[in-house]
XYZ file of C-alpha atoms in Angstrom:
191
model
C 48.993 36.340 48.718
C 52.071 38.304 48.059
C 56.028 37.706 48.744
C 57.340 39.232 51.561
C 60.706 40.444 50.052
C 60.023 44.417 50.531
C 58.607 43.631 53.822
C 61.314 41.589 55.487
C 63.364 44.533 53.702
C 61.598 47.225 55.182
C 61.931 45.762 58.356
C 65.723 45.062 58.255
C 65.713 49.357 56.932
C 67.737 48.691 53.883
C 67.485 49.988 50.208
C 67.800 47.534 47.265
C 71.148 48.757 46.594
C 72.359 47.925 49.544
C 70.670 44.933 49.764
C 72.258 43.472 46.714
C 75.648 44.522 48.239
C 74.920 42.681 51.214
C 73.742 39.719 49.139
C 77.055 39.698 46.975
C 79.111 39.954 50.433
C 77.244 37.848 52.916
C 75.688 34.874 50.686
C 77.962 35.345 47.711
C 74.751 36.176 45.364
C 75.346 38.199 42.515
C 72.144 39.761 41.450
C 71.057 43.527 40.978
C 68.898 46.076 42.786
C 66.379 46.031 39.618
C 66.407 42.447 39.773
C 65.547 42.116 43.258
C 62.966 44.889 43.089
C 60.921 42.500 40.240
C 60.855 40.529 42.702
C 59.745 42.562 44.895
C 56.867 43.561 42.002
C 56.150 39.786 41.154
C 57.585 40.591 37.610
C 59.810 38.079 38.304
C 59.950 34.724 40.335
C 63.366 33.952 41.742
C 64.940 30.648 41.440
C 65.024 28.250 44.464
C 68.159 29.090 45.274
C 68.065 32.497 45.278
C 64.777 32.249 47.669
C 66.842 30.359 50.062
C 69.766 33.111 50.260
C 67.096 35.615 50.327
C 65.299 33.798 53.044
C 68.677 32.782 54.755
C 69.843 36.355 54.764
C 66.720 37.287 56.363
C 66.890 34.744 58.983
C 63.219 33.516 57.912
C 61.879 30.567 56.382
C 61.540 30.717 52.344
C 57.905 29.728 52.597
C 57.435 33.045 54.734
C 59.744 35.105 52.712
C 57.516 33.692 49.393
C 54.301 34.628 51.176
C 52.749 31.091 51.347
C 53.072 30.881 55.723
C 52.749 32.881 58.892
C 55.398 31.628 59.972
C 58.979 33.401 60.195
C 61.290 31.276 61.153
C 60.076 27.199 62.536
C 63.258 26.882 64.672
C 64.394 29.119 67.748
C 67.256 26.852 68.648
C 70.210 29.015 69.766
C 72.846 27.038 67.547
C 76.212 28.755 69.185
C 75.392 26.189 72.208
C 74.852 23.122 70.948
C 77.175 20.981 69.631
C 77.824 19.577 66.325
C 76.805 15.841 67.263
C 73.240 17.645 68.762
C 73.003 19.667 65.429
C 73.482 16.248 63.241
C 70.858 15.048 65.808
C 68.421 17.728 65.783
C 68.641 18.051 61.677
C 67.575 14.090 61.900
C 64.927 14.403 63.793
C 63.865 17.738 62.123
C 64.043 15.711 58.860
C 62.270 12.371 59.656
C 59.561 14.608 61.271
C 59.043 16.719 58.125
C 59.188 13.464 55.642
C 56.226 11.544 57.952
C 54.585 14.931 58.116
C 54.444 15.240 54.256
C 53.374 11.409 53.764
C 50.896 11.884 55.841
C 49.076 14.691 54.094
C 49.963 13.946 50.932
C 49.603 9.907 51.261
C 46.982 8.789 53.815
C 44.551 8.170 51.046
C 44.532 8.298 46.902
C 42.338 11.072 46.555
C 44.346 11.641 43.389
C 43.760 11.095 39.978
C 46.923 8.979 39.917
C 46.948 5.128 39.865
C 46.781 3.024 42.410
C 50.149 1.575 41.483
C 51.668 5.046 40.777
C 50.605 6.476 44.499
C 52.449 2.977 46.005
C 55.954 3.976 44.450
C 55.893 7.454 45.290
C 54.883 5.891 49.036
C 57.835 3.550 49.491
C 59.769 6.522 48.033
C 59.190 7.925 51.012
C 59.502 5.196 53.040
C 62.938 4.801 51.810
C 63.950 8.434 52.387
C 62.712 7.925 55.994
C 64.159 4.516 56.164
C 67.547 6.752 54.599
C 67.238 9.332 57.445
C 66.600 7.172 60.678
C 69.854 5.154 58.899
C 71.483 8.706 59.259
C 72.661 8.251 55.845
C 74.489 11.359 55.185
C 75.222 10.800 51.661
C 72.016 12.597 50.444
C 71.111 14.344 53.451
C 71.711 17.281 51.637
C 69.101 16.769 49.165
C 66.651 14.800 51.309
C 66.773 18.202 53.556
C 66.058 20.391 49.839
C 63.380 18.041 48.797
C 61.693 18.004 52.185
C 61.599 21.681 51.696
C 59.888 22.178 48.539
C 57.505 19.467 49.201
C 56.062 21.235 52.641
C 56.387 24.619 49.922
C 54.151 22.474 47.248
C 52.019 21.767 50.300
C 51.163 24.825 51.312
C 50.952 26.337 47.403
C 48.619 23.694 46.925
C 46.438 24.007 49.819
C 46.550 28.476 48.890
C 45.605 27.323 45.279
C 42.505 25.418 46.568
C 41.567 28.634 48.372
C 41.075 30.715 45.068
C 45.088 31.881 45.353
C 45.689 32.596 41.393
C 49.437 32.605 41.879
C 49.655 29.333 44.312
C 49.316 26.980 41.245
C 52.246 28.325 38.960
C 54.418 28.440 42.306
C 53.405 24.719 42.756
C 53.899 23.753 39.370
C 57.646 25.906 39.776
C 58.126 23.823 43.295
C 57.548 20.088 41.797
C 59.875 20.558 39.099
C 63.034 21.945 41.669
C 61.983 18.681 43.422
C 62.733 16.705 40.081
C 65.999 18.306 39.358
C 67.236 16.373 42.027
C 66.711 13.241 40.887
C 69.507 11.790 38.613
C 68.062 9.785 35.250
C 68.094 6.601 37.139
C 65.656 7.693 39.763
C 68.392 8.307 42.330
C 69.073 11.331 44.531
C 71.759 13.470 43.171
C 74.581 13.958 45.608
């Protein structure tokens, strides 16, 4: 499984150079045609945050744009006529779906080599980002929304890596430790 980069490129009929233009101009991202074509090579992995420009410039998913699903883009909600109390409501629901989605999978059952105690906390920790999101506490929604997506990323790396993918385990590894930098020292979500 490969990233999409040159294809969603391709598609769009743009050169690197011009991509990188766009990418400086449109999602204020500074980074070079010979950077962008390593990653179109694999020679080198962008960050997280230069996936999500990529993928927001794109007007795909970053899962899709990083090759790990089908899918393009999860949401065909014409924004322009909603309003911004329906947006806050849709993002809510969009959230709280995604985090009992992912404890679902990931915490019906310890088939883990973790310990029984250790699977518990990481439960409740999702219990109390749930708890956090039908609140509508919008003090970390930001980072709830980030962590949601590179925990449905690890997801889907780790189900590719159990299907022989040889690059879904370093991507997994790469995806669990974005999740951590957003944890302050004391266990809390950085705001």
């Amino acid at each position: 499984m490969y990233n999409r980069l040159r294809e969603v490129r391709t598609d769009k009929g743009i050169s690197l150079a011009k991509l990188s233009d766009e990418l400086k101009k449109k999602e204020n991202l500074n980074i070079s045609a010979d950077a962008l074509a390593k990653y179109e090579r694999e020679v080198r992995e962008p960050k997280l945050s230069t996936w999500n420009a990529l993928a927001h410039y794109f007007q795909v998913s970053i899962t899709y744009i990083q090759g790990l699903s089908n899918v393009r883009q999860p949401e065909n909600v014409n924004l322009s006529q909603l309003s911004t109390r329906e947006l806050e409501n849709i993002q809510q629901e969009r959230l709280y779906a995604q985090c009992k989605q992912l404890r679902k999978l990931f915490l019906t059952t310890n088939e883990s080599d973790l310990p029984d105690k250790e699977f518990q906390q990481i439960d409740e920790e999702f219990k109390k980002i749930e708890r956090s999101i039908i609140n509508n506490d919008r003090t970390d929604s930001s980072s709830v929304e980030t962590m949601l997506f590179i925990l449905n990323g690890v997801f889907i790396a780790f189900v590719s890596s159990r299907h022989c993918n040889r690059n879904a385990g370093n991507i997994t590894e790469k995806l669990l430790d974005d999740v951590l930098e957003l944890y302050n020292d004391d266990g809390s979500l950085k705001k």
